[in-house]
XYZ file of C-alpha atoms in Angstrom:
364
model
C 113.718 103.205 81.570
C 111.924 101.169 83.894
C 111.963 102.128 87.510
C 111.838 98.976 90.269
C 110.545 100.011 93.453
C 110.567 96.612 95.734
C 110.560 92.702 95.478
C 108.414 90.069 97.356
C 108.605 86.562 97.913
C 105.377 84.744 98.453
C 105.532 81.628 100.184
C 102.798 78.676 99.799
C 103.600 76.317 102.880
C 102.535 72.612 103.384
C 103.889 70.157 105.281
C 106.852 68.835 103.527
C 107.648 71.714 100.845
C 107.695 75.457 100.009
C 106.538 76.818 96.787
C 108.396 79.965 96.749
C 107.571 82.923 93.926
C 110.284 85.938 93.237
C 108.395 89.134 92.238
C 108.933 92.433 91.592
C 106.712 96.211 91.481
C 107.924 99.243 88.996
C 106.634 102.573 89.420
C 103.734 102.074 87.722
C 102.185 99.565 89.558
C 103.007 96.622 87.192
C 104.190 93.336 88.873
C 106.497 90.896 87.135
C 107.137 87.584 87.904
C 110.960 86.675 88.200
C 111.352 83.340 89.429
C 109.544 80.321 90.891
C 110.818 77.371 92.886
C 110.457 75.051 95.218
C 112.269 73.589 98.347
C 111.661 71.156 101.315
C 110.220 72.231 104.327
C 113.523 72.105 106.606
C 116.425 74.250 107.614
C 118.572 72.860 104.844
C 115.732 74.131 102.589
C 115.448 77.363 104.146
C 118.891 77.990 103.275
C 118.711 77.222 99.856
C 115.708 79.220 99.395
C 117.630 82.347 100.750
C 120.609 81.644 98.249
C 117.908 81.121 95.315
C 116.556 84.535 96.266
C 120.103 86.224 96.269
C 120.727 84.948 93.224
C 117.812 86.144 91.373
C 117.744 89.699 92.986
C 119.346 91.324 90.754
C 118.321 95.032 92.141
C 119.581 96.586 95.705
C 115.516 96.826 96.524
C 113.560 96.063 99.949
C 112.402 92.923 99.919
C 109.643 90.615 102.302
C 108.797 87.227 102.378
C 105.156 87.071 103.034
C 103.185 83.787 103.900
C 100.087 82.323 105.612
C 99.700 81.261 108.696
C 99.049 77.175 107.801
C 98.620 75.866 111.354
C 102.206 75.139 112.383
C 104.094 74.750 109.378
C 105.132 78.392 108.678
C 106.752 78.855 111.756
C 109.707 77.347 111.410
C 110.546 79.154 108.002
C 109.149 82.320 110.029
C 111.695 81.697 112.493
C 114.497 80.941 110.637
C 114.111 84.452 108.316
C 113.313 86.687 110.936
C 116.554 85.533 112.420
C 118.358 86.025 109.433
C 117.160 89.494 109.935
C 114.935 88.801 106.718
C 111.376 91.093 107.008
C 108.248 88.720 107.114
C 104.758 89.688 107.096
C 101.975 86.613 107.790
C 98.605 86.678 106.745
C 95.358 85.289 108.237
C 94.265 82.533 105.832
C 91.014 84.281 104.898
C 92.734 87.519 103.767
C 94.758 86.059 101.251
C 91.505 84.080 100.016
C 89.456 87.006 99.946
C 92.414 88.954 97.794
C 92.807 86.213 95.036
C 89.161 86.020 94.445
C 89.194 90.143 94.268
C 91.695 89.343 91.116
C 89.214 87.100 89.216
C 91.359 83.679 90.091
C 88.654 80.920 89.199
C 90.865 78.154 89.784
C 93.525 77.170 92.611
C 96.728 75.641 92.933
C 99.946 76.148 94.619
C 101.490 77.986 91.720
C 98.647 80.454 91.808
C 98.592 80.623 95.459
C 101.992 81.793 95.802
C 101.657 84.325 92.706
C 99.275 85.554 94.073
C 100.936 85.879 97.598
C 103.948 87.952 96.374
C 101.961 90.391 94.112
C 99.385 91.077 97.421
C 103.109 91.626 99.115
C 103.769 93.968 96.722
C 100.759 95.843 96.236
C 99.550 96.185 99.791
C 101.677 97.818 102.824
C 101.399 94.847 105.167
C 102.510 94.774 108.782
C 106.097 92.982 109.650
C 105.742 89.978 111.501
C 107.738 89.989 115.294
C 107.647 87.286 117.496
C 106.521 88.400 120.807
C 108.395 85.167 122.884
C 109.617 81.724 122.068
C 107.460 80.763 125.007
C 104.173 81.123 123.348
C 104.631 77.937 120.979
C 105.334 76.518 124.091
C 102.246 77.632 125.960
C 100.283 76.433 123.349
C 101.553 73.094 123.350
C 100.616 72.719 127.073
C 97.482 74.560 126.673
C 96.475 71.891 123.690
C 97.639 69.103 125.786
C 95.600 70.195 128.820
C 92.632 70.026 126.525
C 93.239 66.927 125.215
C 93.491 65.175 128.738
C 90.660 66.879 129.964
C 88.561 65.434 127.154
C 90.022 62.149 128.005
C 89.151 61.963 131.456
C 85.566 63.783 130.533
C 85.277 60.605 128.635
C 86.315 57.911 131.238
C 83.716 59.367 133.945
C 81.180 59.758 131.425
C 82.096 55.668 130.717
C 81.960 55.147 134.537
C 78.267 57.124 134.401
C 76.895 54.808 132.010
C 78.717 51.322 133.640
C 77.019 52.404 136.794
C 73.933 52.599 135.546
C 74.133 49.541 132.842
C 72.238 46.075 133.400
C 75.453 44.244 133.566
C 78.289 46.622 135.435
C 81.665 45.459 135.230
C 84.151 45.953 138.737
C 87.106 45.290 136.489
C 86.345 47.757 134.097
C 84.821 50.195 136.612
C 88.474 49.786 138.793
C 90.604 50.687 135.254
C 88.520 53.662 134.320
C 89.058 54.897 138.121
C 92.971 54.778 137.617
C 92.860 56.230 134.494
C 90.989 58.811 135.582
C 93.011 59.301 138.672
C 96.249 59.576 135.862
C 94.681 62.146 133.817
C 93.865 64.223 137.048
C 97.377 64.115 138.124
C 98.886 65.181 134.575
C 96.593 67.973 134.336
C 97.884 69.154 137.523
C 101.456 68.838 136.221
C 100.376 71.051 133.292
C 98.496 73.519 135.293
C 101.832 73.730 137.365
C 104.049 73.832 133.879
C 101.661 77.015 132.340
C 102.047 78.924 135.744
C 105.496 78.650 135.613
C 106.357 79.101 132.286
C 104.337 82.324 132.492
C 106.090 83.417 135.745
C 109.609 83.218 133.854
C 108.748 85.134 130.912
C 109.289 88.953 131.903
C 106.890 89.691 128.519
C 104.227 87.641 128.754
C 103.520 87.747 132.906
C 102.753 91.562 132.904
C 100.481 91.114 130.261
C 98.573 88.203 131.010
C 98.245 89.514 134.812
C 96.236 92.558 133.079
C 94.026 90.172 131.550
C 93.284 87.797 134.778
C 92.117 91.145 136.490
C 88.454 90.826 134.575
C 86.302 88.905 136.385
C 85.789 85.316 134.891
C 88.810 84.876 132.969
C 91.509 82.248 134.889
C 95.277 82.181 134.238
C 94.259 78.759 131.949
C 91.568 80.704 129.981
C 93.944 83.710 129.333
C 96.957 81.483 128.646
C 94.576 79.675 125.845
C 93.438 82.785 124.747
C 97.334 84.295 124.221
C 98.661 81.020 122.709
C 95.836 80.606 120.224
C 96.207 83.690 118.720
C 100.091 84.030 119.009
C 99.729 86.680 121.261
C 97.054 88.523 119.223
C 99.669 88.765 116.409
C 98.074 89.742 113.034
C 94.941 90.940 114.043
C 95.020 94.528 113.120
C 91.339 95.052 114.072
C 88.085 93.946 115.989
C 86.234 92.255 113.002
C 89.275 90.061 112.198
C 89.697 88.850 116.006
C 85.846 88.013 115.646
C 85.992 86.491 112.631
C 88.840 84.150 113.625
C 87.111 83.213 116.730
C 84.009 81.929 114.905
C 81.863 84.491 116.901
C 80.935 86.762 113.550
C 77.309 86.902 113.071
C 75.550 85.381 110.209
C 72.073 85.938 108.510
C 69.471 83.852 106.706
C 67.121 86.662 105.099
C 65.760 86.901 101.799
C 62.716 88.571 100.727
C 60.280 87.778 102.910
C 62.083 84.643 104.248
C 63.601 85.212 107.677
C 65.677 82.748 109.248
C 67.545 82.016 112.383
C 70.581 84.679 112.750
C 73.512 82.764 114.479
C 77.367 82.882 114.885
C 79.442 81.157 112.455
C 81.593 78.719 114.376
C 84.274 78.873 111.340
C 86.755 79.771 113.232
C 89.292 78.228 115.871
C 87.113 76.410 118.235
C 89.537 76.505 121.199
C 88.741 80.094 121.505
C 84.918 79.408 121.912
C 85.371 76.288 123.913
C 87.817 77.756 126.733
C 85.492 81.146 126.671
C 82.564 78.804 127.878
C 82.982 78.676 131.606
C 84.185 82.503 131.851
C 81.365 83.805 130.520
C 79.024 82.176 132.965
C 81.440 83.059 135.889
C 81.659 86.860 134.517
C 77.796 86.937 134.709
C 77.471 84.883 137.852
C 80.071 87.302 139.747
C 78.514 90.562 138.187
C 81.682 91.941 136.362
C 79.830 95.086 135.199
C 80.248 95.141 131.718
C 79.463 91.307 131.224
C 76.474 91.387 133.219
C 74.956 94.531 131.472
C 75.364 93.106 128.676
C 73.870 89.409 129.337
C 70.567 91.101 130.814
C 70.223 93.169 127.687
C 70.751 90.596 125.074
C 68.284 88.254 127.249
C 65.692 90.501 127.642
C 65.776 91.038 123.972
C 65.904 88.001 122.890
C 64.820 85.395 125.585
C 67.740 82.985 125.013
C 70.067 82.407 127.595
C 72.756 81.066 125.602
C 72.398 83.739 123.212
C 73.411 85.977 125.755
C 76.186 83.709 127.121
C 77.476 83.763 123.751
C 77.627 87.335 123.459
C 78.988 87.732 126.534
C 82.082 85.011 125.316
C 82.511 87.086 122.236
C 82.588 90.736 124.622
C 85.350 88.900 126.984
C 87.577 88.139 123.979
C 87.359 91.647 122.782
C 88.221 93.169 126.219
C 91.190 90.517 126.398
C 92.232 92.381 123.057
C 91.761 95.801 123.780
C 93.913 95.345 127.001
C 96.562 93.293 125.574
C 96.574 95.587 122.390
C 97.029 98.904 124.439
C 98.906 97.441 127.596
C 96.307 99.076 130.223
C 95.040 98.087 133.275
C 91.694 96.743 133.327
C 88.647 99.460 134.500
C 85.666 97.810 135.383
C 83.720 100.991 135.228
C 85.658 102.005 131.433
C 82.567 101.731 129.239
C 80.194 103.002 131.720
C 82.324 106.414 131.971
C 82.638 106.474 128.415
C 78.638 105.906 127.548
C 78.404 109.307 130.204
C 81.105 111.052 128.281
C 79.697 110.126 124.691
C 75.922 111.232 125.630
C 77.503 115.002 126.291
C 79.199 115.012 122.755
C 77.193 116.188 119.765
C 78.492 114.651 116.543
C 79.411 117.054 114.132
C 79.976 114.923 110.940
C 79.392 111.489 109.626
C 80.392 108.177 111.606
C 84.055 107.561 110.815
C 85.922 103.932 110.713
C 87.185 105.014 114.654
C 83.617 104.893 115.521
C 82.430 102.009 113.971
C 85.404 100.120 115.667
C 84.378 101.558 118.829
C 80.534 100.933 118.355
C 81.416 97.136 117.520
C 82.940 96.768 121.102
C 80.257 98.294 122.922
C 77.182 97.016 120.679
C 76.704 93.587 122.899
């Protein structure tokens, strides 16, 4: 008699609907699809999803819900399931995409995606999702609104500059632009105050964010954006995933005798790269030990300042991730002390994955 091990519900989420697939795996590793359905992406649909699952869940086995982090559309159902004491796992989209490719799927549609997710949840031991704080979502709304207003302010000041040097000027338009800039500045100040108050009132976020602010170059707003856009670094199991998510992963262009430019992919969250632009300049300017040494090393090798600053941006991101993940205070001399210790250690075997991960943090 076949013995089954556990269930998984894969969820493919769009703005309006949830495509669900319930699958089960047996002791031989064979995955069977038990049922599929589609519900609306609203609380009434979430309730009907639980009813549907209980109706088709014939055996008392463990159950997990697996979904991708699709913008903001997955958040409501993830919170609902978590509040109903259900096990939830959330994947970065590129992980599911590469898994489906490994299965040999050439077509792509909702049915294939949701079956692939349910199969992935059964065949792999995925980490469970646990929301750090509801304030992270409020923080993300505030920081994104701050960015929008900052962009509008910059646009208006650029228009003023162009008008000033134009052949034909207009006092009326200049007056309107001046008023707009003052309105944007007032709203930006109000948003920065709201961000600070939200962090101060959260006993979980406040101490963690204070550790990151200790890094020279990273201010409160920069750290708030990093934390909000990565959802408290939730779902990133290693540095490579975070680097890829931010678009700092390196893309080579080389084949045979051809050797093109090596650059970062920029296929990731552009808000992370945008907010790290000025902190990288400040970290070098204020002689943050690790970042300054990195900048000098890369600039000496490439003679390209911006490439060195991009390397510093990546370093700041990884430093913030390490401090957040391990919940330790920032030590400016940590890497220097670590390098001295490593010189005294004679390796006795091949390089391990842990050593590779450490090397990635200290390479640039």
